[in-house]
mmCIF file of C-alpha atoms in Angstrom:
data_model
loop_
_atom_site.group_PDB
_atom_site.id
_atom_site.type_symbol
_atom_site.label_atom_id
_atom_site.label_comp_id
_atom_site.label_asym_id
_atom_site.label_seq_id
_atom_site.Cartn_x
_atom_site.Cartn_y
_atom_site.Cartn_z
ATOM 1 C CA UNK D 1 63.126 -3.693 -25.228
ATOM 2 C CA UNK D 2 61.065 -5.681 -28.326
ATOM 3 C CA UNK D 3 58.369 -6.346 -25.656
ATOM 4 C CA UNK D 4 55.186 -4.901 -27.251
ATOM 5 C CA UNK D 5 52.617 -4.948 -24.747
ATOM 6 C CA UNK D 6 49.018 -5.189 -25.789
ATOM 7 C CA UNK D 7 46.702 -2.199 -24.163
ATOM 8 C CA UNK D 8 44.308 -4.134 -22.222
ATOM 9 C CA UNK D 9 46.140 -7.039 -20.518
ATOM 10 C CA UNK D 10 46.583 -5.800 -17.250
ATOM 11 C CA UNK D 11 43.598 -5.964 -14.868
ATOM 12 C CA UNK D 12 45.639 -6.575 -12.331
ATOM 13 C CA UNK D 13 47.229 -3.119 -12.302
ATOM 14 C CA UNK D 14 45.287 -1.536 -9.749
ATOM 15 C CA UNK D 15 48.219 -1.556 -7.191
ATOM 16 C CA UNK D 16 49.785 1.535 -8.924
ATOM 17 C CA UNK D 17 46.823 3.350 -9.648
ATOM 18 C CA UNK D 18 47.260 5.670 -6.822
ATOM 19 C CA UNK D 19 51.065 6.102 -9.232
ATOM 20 C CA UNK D 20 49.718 7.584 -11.943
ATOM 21 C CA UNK D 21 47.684 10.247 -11.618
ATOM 22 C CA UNK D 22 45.278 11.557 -14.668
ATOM 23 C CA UNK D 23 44.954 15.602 -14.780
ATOM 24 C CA UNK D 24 41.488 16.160 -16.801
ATOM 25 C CA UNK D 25 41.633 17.491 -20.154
ATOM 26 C CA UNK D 26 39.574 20.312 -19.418
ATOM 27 C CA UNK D 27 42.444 21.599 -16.502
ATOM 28 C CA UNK D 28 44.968 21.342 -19.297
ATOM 29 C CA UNK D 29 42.734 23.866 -21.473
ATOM 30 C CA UNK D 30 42.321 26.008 -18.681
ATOM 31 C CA UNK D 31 46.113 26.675 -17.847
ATOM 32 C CA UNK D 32 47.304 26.968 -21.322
ATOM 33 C CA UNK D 33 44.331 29.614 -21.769
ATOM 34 C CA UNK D 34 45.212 31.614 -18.706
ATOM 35 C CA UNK D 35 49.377 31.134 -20.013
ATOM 36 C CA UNK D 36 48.559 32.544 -22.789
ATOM 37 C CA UNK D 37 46.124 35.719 -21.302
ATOM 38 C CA UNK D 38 48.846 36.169 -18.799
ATOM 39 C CA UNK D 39 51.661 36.858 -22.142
ATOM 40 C CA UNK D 40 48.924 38.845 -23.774
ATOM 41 C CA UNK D 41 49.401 40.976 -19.988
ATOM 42 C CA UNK D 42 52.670 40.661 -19.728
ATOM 43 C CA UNK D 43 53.008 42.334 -23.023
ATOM 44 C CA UNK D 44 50.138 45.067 -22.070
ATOM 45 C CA UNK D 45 51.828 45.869 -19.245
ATOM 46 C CA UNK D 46 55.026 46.430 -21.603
ATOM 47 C CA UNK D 47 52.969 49.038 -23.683
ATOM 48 C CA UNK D 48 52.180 51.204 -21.038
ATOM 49 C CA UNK D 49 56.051 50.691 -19.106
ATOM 50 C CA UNK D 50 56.598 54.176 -18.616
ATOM 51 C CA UNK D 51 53.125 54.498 -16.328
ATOM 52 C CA UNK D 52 54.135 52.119 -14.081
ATOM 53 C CA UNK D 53 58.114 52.678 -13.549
ATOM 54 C CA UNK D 54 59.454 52.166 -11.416
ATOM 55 C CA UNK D 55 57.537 48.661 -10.789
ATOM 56 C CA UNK D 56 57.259 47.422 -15.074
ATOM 57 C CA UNK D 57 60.390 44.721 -14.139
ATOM 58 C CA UNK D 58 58.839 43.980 -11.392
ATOM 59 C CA UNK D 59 55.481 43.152 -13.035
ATOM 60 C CA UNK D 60 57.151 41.419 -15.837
ATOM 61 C CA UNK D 61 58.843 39.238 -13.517
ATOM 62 C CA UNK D 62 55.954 38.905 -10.945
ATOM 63 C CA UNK D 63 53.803 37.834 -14.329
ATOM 64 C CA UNK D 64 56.363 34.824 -15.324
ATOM 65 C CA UNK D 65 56.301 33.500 -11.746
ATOM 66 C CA UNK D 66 52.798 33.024 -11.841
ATOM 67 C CA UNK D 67 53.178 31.581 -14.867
ATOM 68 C CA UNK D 68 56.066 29.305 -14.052
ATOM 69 C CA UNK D 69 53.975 28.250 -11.208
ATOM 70 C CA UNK D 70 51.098 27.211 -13.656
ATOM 71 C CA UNK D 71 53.656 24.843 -15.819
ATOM 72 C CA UNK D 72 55.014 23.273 -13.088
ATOM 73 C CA UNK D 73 51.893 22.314 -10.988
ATOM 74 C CA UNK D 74 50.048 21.254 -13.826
ATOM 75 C CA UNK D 75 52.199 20.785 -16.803
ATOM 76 C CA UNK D 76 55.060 19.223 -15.149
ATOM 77 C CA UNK D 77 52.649 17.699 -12.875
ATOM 78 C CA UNK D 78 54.529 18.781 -9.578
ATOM 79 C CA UNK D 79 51.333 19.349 -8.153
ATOM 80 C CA UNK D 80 50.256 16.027 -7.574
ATOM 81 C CA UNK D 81 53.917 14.237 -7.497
ATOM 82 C CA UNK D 82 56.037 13.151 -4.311
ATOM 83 C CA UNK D 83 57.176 15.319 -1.734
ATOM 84 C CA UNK D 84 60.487 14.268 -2.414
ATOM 85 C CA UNK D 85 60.388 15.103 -5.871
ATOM 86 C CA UNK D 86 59.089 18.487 -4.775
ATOM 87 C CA UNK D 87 61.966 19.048 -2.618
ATOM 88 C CA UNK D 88 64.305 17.720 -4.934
ATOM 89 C CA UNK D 89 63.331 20.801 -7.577
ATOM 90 C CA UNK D 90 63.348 23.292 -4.743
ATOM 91 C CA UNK D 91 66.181 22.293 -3.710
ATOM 92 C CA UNK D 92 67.512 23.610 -7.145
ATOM 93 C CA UNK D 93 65.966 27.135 -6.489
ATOM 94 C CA UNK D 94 66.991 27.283 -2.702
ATOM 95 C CA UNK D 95 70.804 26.412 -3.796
ATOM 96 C CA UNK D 96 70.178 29.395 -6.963
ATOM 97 C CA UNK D 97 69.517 31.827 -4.229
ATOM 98 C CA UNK D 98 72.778 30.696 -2.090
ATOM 99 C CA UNK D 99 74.769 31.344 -5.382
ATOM 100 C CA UNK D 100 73.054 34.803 -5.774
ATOM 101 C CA UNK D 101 73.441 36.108 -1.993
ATOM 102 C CA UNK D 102 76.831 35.124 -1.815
ATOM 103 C CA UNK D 103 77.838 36.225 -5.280
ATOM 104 C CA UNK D 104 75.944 40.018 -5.102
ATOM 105 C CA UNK D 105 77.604 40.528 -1.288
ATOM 106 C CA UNK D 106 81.013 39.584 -3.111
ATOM 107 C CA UNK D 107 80.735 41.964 -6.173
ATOM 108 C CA UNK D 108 79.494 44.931 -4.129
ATOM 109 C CA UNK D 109 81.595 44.416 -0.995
ATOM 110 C CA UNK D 110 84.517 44.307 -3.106
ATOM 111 C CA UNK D 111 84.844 44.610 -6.976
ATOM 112 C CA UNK D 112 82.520 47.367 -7.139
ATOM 113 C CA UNK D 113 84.000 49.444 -4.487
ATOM 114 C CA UNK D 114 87.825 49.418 -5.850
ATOM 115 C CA UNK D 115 88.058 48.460 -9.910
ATOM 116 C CA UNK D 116 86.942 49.511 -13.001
ATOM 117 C CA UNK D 117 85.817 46.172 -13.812
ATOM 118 C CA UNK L 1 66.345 -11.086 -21.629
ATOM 119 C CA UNK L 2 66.706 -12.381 -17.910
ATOM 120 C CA UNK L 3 67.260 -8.855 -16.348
ATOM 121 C CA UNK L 4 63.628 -7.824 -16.671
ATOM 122 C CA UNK L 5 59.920 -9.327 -16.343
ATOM 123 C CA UNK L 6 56.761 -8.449 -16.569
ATOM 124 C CA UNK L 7 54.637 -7.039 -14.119
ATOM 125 C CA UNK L 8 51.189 -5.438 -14.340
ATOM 126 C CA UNK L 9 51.857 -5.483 -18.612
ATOM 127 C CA UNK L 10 55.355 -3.411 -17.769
ATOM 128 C CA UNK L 11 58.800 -4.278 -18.370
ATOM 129 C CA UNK L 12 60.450 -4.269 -14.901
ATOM 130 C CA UNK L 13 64.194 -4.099 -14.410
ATOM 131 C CA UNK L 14 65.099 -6.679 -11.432
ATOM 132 C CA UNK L 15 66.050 -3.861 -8.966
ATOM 133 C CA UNK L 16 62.556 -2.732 -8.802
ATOM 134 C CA UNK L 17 59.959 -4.206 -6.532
ATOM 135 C CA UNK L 18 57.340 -3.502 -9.419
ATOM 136 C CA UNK L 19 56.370 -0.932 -11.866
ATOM 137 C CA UNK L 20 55.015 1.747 -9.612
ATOM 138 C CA UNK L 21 58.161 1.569 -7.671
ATOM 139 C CA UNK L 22 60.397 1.799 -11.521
ATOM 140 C CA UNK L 23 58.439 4.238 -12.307
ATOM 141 C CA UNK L 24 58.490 6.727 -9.268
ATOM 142 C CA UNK L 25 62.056 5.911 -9.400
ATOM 143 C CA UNK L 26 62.488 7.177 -13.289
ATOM 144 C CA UNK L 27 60.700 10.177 -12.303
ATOM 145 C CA UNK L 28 62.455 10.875 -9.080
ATOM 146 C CA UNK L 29 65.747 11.157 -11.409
ATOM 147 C CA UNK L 30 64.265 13.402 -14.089
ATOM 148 C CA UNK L 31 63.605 15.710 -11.116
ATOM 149 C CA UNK L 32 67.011 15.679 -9.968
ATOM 150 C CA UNK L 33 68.121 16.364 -14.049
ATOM 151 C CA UNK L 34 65.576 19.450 -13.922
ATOM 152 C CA UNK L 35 67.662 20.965 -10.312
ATOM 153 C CA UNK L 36 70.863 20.375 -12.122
ATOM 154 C CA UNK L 37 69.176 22.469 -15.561
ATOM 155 C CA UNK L 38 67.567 25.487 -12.646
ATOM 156 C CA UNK L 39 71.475 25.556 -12.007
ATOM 157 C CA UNK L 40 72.826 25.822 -14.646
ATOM 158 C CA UNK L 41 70.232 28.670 -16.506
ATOM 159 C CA UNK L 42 70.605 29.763 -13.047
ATOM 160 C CA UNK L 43 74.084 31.141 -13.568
ATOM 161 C CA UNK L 44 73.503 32.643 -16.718
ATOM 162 C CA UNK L 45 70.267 34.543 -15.063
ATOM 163 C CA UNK L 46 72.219 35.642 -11.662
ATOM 164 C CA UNK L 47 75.356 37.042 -14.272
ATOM 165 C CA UNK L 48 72.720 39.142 -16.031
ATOM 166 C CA UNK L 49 71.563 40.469 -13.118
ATOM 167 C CA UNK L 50 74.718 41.723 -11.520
ATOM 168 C CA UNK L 51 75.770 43.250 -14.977
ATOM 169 C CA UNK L 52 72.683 44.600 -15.325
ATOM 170 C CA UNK L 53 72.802 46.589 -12.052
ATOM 171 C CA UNK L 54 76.272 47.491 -13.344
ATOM 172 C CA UNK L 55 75.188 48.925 -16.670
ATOM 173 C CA UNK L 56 72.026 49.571 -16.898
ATOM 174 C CA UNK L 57 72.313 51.909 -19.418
ATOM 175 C CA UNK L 58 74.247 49.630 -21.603
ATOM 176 C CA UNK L 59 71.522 46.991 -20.921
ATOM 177 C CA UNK L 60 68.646 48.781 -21.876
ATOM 178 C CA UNK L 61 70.936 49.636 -25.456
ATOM 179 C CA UNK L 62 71.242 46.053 -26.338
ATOM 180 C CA UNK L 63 67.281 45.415 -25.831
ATOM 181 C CA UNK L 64 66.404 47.856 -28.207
ATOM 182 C CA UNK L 65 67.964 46.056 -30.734
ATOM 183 C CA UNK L 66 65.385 42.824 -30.046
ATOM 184 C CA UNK L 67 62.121 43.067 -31.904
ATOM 185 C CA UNK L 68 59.847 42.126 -28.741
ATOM 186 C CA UNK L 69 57.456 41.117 -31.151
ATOM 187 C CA UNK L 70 59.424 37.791 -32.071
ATOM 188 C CA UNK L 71 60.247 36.937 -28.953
ATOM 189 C CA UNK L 72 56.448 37.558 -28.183
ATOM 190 C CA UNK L 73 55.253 34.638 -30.970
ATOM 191 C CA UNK L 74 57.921 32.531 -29.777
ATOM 192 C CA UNK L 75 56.161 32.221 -26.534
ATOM 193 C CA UNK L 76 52.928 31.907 -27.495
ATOM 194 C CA UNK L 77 54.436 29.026 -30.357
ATOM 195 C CA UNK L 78 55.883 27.318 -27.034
ATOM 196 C CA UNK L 79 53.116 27.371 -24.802
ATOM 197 C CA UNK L 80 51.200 25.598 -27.292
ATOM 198 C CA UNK L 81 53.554 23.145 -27.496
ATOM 199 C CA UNK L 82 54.002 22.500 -24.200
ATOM 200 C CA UNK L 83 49.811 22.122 -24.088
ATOM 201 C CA UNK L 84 49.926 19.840 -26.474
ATOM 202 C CA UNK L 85 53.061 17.763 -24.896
ATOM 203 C CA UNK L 86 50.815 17.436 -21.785
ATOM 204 C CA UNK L 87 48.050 15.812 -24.268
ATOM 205 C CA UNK L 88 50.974 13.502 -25.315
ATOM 206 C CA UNK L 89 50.470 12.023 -21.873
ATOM 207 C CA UNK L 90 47.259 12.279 -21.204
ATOM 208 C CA UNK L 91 45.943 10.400 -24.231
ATOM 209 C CA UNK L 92 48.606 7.765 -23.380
ATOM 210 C CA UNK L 93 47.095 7.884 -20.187
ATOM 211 C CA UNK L 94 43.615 7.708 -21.958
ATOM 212 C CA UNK L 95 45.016 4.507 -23.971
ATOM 213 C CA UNK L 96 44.734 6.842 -27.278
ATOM 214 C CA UNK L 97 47.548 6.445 -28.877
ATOM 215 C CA UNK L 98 46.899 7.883 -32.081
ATOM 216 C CA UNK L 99 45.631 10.800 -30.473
ATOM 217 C CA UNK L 100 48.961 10.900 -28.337
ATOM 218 C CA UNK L 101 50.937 10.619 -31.120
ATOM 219 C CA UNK L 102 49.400 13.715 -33.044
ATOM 220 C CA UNK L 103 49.766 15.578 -29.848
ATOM 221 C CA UNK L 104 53.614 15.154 -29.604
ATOM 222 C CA UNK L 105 53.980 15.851 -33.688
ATOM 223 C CA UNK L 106 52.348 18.720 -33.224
ATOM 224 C CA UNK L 107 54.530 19.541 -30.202
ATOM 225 C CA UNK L 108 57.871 18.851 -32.446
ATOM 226 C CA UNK L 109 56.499 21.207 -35.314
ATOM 227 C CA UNK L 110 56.139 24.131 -32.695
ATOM 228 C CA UNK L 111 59.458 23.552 -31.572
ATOM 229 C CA UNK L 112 60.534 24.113 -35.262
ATOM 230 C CA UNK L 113 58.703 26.845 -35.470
ATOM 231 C CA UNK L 114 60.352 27.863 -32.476
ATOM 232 C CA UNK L 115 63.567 27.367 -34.106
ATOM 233 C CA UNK L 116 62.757 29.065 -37.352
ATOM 234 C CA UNK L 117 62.166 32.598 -35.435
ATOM 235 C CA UNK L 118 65.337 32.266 -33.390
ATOM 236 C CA UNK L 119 67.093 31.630 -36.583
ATOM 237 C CA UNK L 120 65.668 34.953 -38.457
ATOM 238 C CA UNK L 121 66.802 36.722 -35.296
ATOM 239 C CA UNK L 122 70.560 35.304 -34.981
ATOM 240 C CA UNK L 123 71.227 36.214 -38.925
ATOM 241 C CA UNK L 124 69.477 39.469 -38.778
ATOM 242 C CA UNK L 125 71.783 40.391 -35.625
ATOM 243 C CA UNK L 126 74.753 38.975 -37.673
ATOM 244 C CA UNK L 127 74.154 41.064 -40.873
ATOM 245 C CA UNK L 128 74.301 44.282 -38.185
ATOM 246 C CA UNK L 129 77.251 42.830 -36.592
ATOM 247 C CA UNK L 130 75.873 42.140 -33.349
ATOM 248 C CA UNK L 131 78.344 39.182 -32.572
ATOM 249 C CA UNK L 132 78.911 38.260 -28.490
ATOM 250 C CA UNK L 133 81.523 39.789 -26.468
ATOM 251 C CA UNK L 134 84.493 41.131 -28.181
ATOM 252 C CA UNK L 135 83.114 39.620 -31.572
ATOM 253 C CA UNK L 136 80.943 42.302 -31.662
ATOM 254 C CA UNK L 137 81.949 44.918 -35.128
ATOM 255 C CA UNK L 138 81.895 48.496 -32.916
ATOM 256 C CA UNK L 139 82.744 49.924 -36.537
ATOM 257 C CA UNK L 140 79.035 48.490 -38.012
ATOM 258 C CA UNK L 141 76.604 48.796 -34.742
ATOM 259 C CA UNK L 142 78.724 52.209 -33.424
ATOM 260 C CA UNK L 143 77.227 51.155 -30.044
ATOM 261 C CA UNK L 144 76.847 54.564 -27.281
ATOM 262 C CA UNK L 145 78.317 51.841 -25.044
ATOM 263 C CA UNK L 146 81.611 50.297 -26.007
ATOM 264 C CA UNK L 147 80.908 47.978 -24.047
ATOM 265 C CA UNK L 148 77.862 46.677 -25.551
ATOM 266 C CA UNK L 149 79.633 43.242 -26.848
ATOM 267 C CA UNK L 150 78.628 41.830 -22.769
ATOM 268 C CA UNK L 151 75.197 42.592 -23.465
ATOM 269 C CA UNK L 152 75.221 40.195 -26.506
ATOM 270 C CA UNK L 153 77.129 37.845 -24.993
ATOM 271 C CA UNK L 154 74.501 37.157 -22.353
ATOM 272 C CA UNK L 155 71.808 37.280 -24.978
ATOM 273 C CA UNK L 156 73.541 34.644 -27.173
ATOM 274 C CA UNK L 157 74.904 32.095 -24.412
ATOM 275 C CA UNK L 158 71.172 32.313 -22.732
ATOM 276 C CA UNK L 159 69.313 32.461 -25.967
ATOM 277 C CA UNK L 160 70.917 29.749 -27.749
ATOM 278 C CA UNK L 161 71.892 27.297 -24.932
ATOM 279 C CA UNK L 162 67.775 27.519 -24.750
ATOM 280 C CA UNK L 163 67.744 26.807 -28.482
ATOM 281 C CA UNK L 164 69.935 24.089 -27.750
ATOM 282 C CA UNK L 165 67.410 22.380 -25.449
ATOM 283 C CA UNK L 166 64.837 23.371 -27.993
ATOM 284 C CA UNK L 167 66.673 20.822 -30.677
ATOM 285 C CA UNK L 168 67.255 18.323 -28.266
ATOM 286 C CA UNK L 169 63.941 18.203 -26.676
ATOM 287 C CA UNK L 170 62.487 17.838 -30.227
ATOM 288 C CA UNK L 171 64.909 14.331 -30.638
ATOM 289 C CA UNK L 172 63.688 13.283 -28.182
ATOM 290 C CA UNK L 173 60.358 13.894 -28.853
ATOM 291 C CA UNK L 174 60.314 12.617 -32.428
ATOM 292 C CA UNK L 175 62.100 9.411 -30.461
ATOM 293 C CA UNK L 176 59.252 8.969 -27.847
ATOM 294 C CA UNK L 177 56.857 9.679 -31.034
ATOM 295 C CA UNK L 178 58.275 6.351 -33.180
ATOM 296 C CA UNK L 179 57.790 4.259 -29.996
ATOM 297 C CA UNK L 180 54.397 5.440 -29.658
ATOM 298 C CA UNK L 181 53.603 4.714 -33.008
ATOM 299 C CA UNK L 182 55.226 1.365 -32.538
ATOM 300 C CA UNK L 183 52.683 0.203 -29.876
ATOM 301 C CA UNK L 184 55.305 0.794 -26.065
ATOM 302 C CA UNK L 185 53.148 2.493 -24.503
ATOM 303 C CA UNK L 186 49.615 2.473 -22.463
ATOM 304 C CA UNK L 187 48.087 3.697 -19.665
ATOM 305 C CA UNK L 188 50.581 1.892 -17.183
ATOM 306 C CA UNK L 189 53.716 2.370 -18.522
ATOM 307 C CA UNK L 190 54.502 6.356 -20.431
ATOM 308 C CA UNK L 191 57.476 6.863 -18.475
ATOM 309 C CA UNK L 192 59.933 7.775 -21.059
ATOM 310 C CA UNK L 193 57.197 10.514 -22.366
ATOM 311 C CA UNK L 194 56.739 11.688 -19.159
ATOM 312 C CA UNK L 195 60.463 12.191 -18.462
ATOM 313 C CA UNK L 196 60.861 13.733 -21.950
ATOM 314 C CA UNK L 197 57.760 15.774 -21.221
ATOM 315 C CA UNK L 198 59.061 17.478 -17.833
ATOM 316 C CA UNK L 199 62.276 18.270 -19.760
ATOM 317 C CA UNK L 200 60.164 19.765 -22.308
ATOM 318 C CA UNK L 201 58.006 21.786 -20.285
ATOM 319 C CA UNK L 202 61.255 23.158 -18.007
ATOM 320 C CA UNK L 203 62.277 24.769 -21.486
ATOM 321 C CA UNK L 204 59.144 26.561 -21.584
ATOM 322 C CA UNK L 205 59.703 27.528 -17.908
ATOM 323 C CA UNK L 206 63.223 29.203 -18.949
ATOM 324 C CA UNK L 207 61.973 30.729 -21.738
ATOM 325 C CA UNK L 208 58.765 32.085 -19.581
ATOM 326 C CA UNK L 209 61.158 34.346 -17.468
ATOM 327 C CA UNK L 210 63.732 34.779 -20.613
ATOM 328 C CA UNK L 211 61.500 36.670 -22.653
ATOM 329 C CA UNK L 212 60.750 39.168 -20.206
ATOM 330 C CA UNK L 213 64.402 39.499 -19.313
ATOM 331 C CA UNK L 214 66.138 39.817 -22.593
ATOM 332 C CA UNK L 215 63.393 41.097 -24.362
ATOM 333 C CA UNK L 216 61.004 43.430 -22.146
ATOM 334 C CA UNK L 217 63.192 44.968 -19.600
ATOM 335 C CA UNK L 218 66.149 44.744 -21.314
#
């Protein structure tokens, strides 16, 4: 810490280019518009719910995943980072799914057949 | 002090063979932070789906108590912000740091904004009653479900554990801000904004699939 590095002193850093990668400006415009068209549908799609039961959660949810996508690629940057760093987030999602499967064959196999829970 | 030195204008910790290799490492654990926060929002999501199969009824009760409308402005308020958290990096990347610095004050304000709403909300549901679990006043709300309290307990523990990351991602922020201002970072070394930026953004990403949960389908 207390080092205060002056902006223009390193020529040299070439070598980690390829580290740092630089997502245009103009990409960053483009996802946040089509994040915020996408709540503008998601909340269309709420307004006419009763037309399209008995899919609306389904769109809803369908909606967010696209737009989850969208943060993470671009936002979060996941789109251009390691693969290792990409499996260590999916990892997260693959082990959410374990938790699910298991837990929804548990509570219908067996709470939901004998208690009042 | 003796533990670091400089290499390509970064501070490098000894156990790093430069600063590309610091600061894929940084990054590498700020991905394994996000798994651990998919986990834990994780449980909270997979619980409110297995009640909601179990009550649907009851579900769909609570949600018409949320004004939609709210949670609708809160997402707009953070998709801006996390937009203009991205420009926090870029114009770091850009060697702007003025620029940057706007970007990630403007990104703290939204989160207040952000935090404003959610407050309205919580009081509003207070002065009806609407307290989680068993806190909730069945004499004031006279719910159709009595069991309505479970409802509100998911909506509080996965609202304002959010909110919690909401304040805490806007610390850190407003810290990442005064070391901008103070000259730490340029194009080759933004690490800590980065890492405060992906923690930033992965509150958006709750939120993205909270909104529709809690307040849409309900």
């Amino acid at each position: 810490m207390g080092t205060h590095h002056s902006t223009h002193n390193h020529g040299a850093a070439h070598s980690s280019d390829s580290a740092h990668h630089v997502t245009p400006f103009n990409v960053y415009v483009k996802v946040a518009v089509a994040l915020f068209a996408l709540t503008f549908l998601t909340v269309a799609a709420h307004s006419i719910r009763e037309h399209l039961q008995p899919f609306s959660a389904l769109i809803a949810f369908s909606i967010a995943t696209v737009k989850a996508y969208l943060v993470v690629a671009f936002f979060m940057h996941l789109k251009y980072e390691t693969n290792m760093n990409r499996a260590i987030f999916i990892s997260g999602f693959l082990f959410l799914a374990l938790l699910f499967i298991l837990t929804t064959l548990d509570i219908y196999t067996r709470i939901t057949q004998n208690s009042v829970l | 002090m003796s533990t670091s030195r400089i290499v390509n204008g970064v501070e490098v910790a000894t156990h790093y063979k430069d600063d590309t290799h610091q600061y894929l490492s940084n990054k590498e654990g700020i991905w394994l932070f996000m798994a651990t926060e998919i986990l834990m929002f994780g449980g909270l999501f997979i619980g409110y789906i297995i009640y909601h199969t179990m009550y649907p009824e009851m579900f769909a009760e609570g949600a018409k108590y949320l004004d939609w409308k709210l949670g609708f402005v809160n997402t707009l308020v953070l998709i801006f912000s996390s937009f203009t958290m991205a420009l926090g990096i870029y114009f770091n990347q850009k060697n702007q740091p003025k620029k940057a610095v706007m970007a990630l004050g403007a990104t703290v304000l939204c989160g207040a904004i952000f935090m404003v709403i959610k407050y309205f909300e919580y009081t509003h549901k207070f002065h009806l009653g609407i307290y989680p679990g068993q806190m909730l006043n069945l004499e004031m709300v006279k719910p159709v479900h009595q069991n309505l309290g479970l409802y509100f307990g998911f909506y509080f523990c996965m609202s304002g554990l959010h909110g919690l990351h909401v304040l805490i991602g806007m610390c850190l922020i407003t810290w990442v801000m005064i070391r901008n201002i103070r000259g730490d970072f340029h194009s080759n070394y933004y690490t800590p904004i980065e890492g405060v930026g992906i923690f930033w953004h992965i509150i958006d990403l709750i939120w993205i699939f909270l909104f529709p949960l809690l307040y849409l389908v309900g």
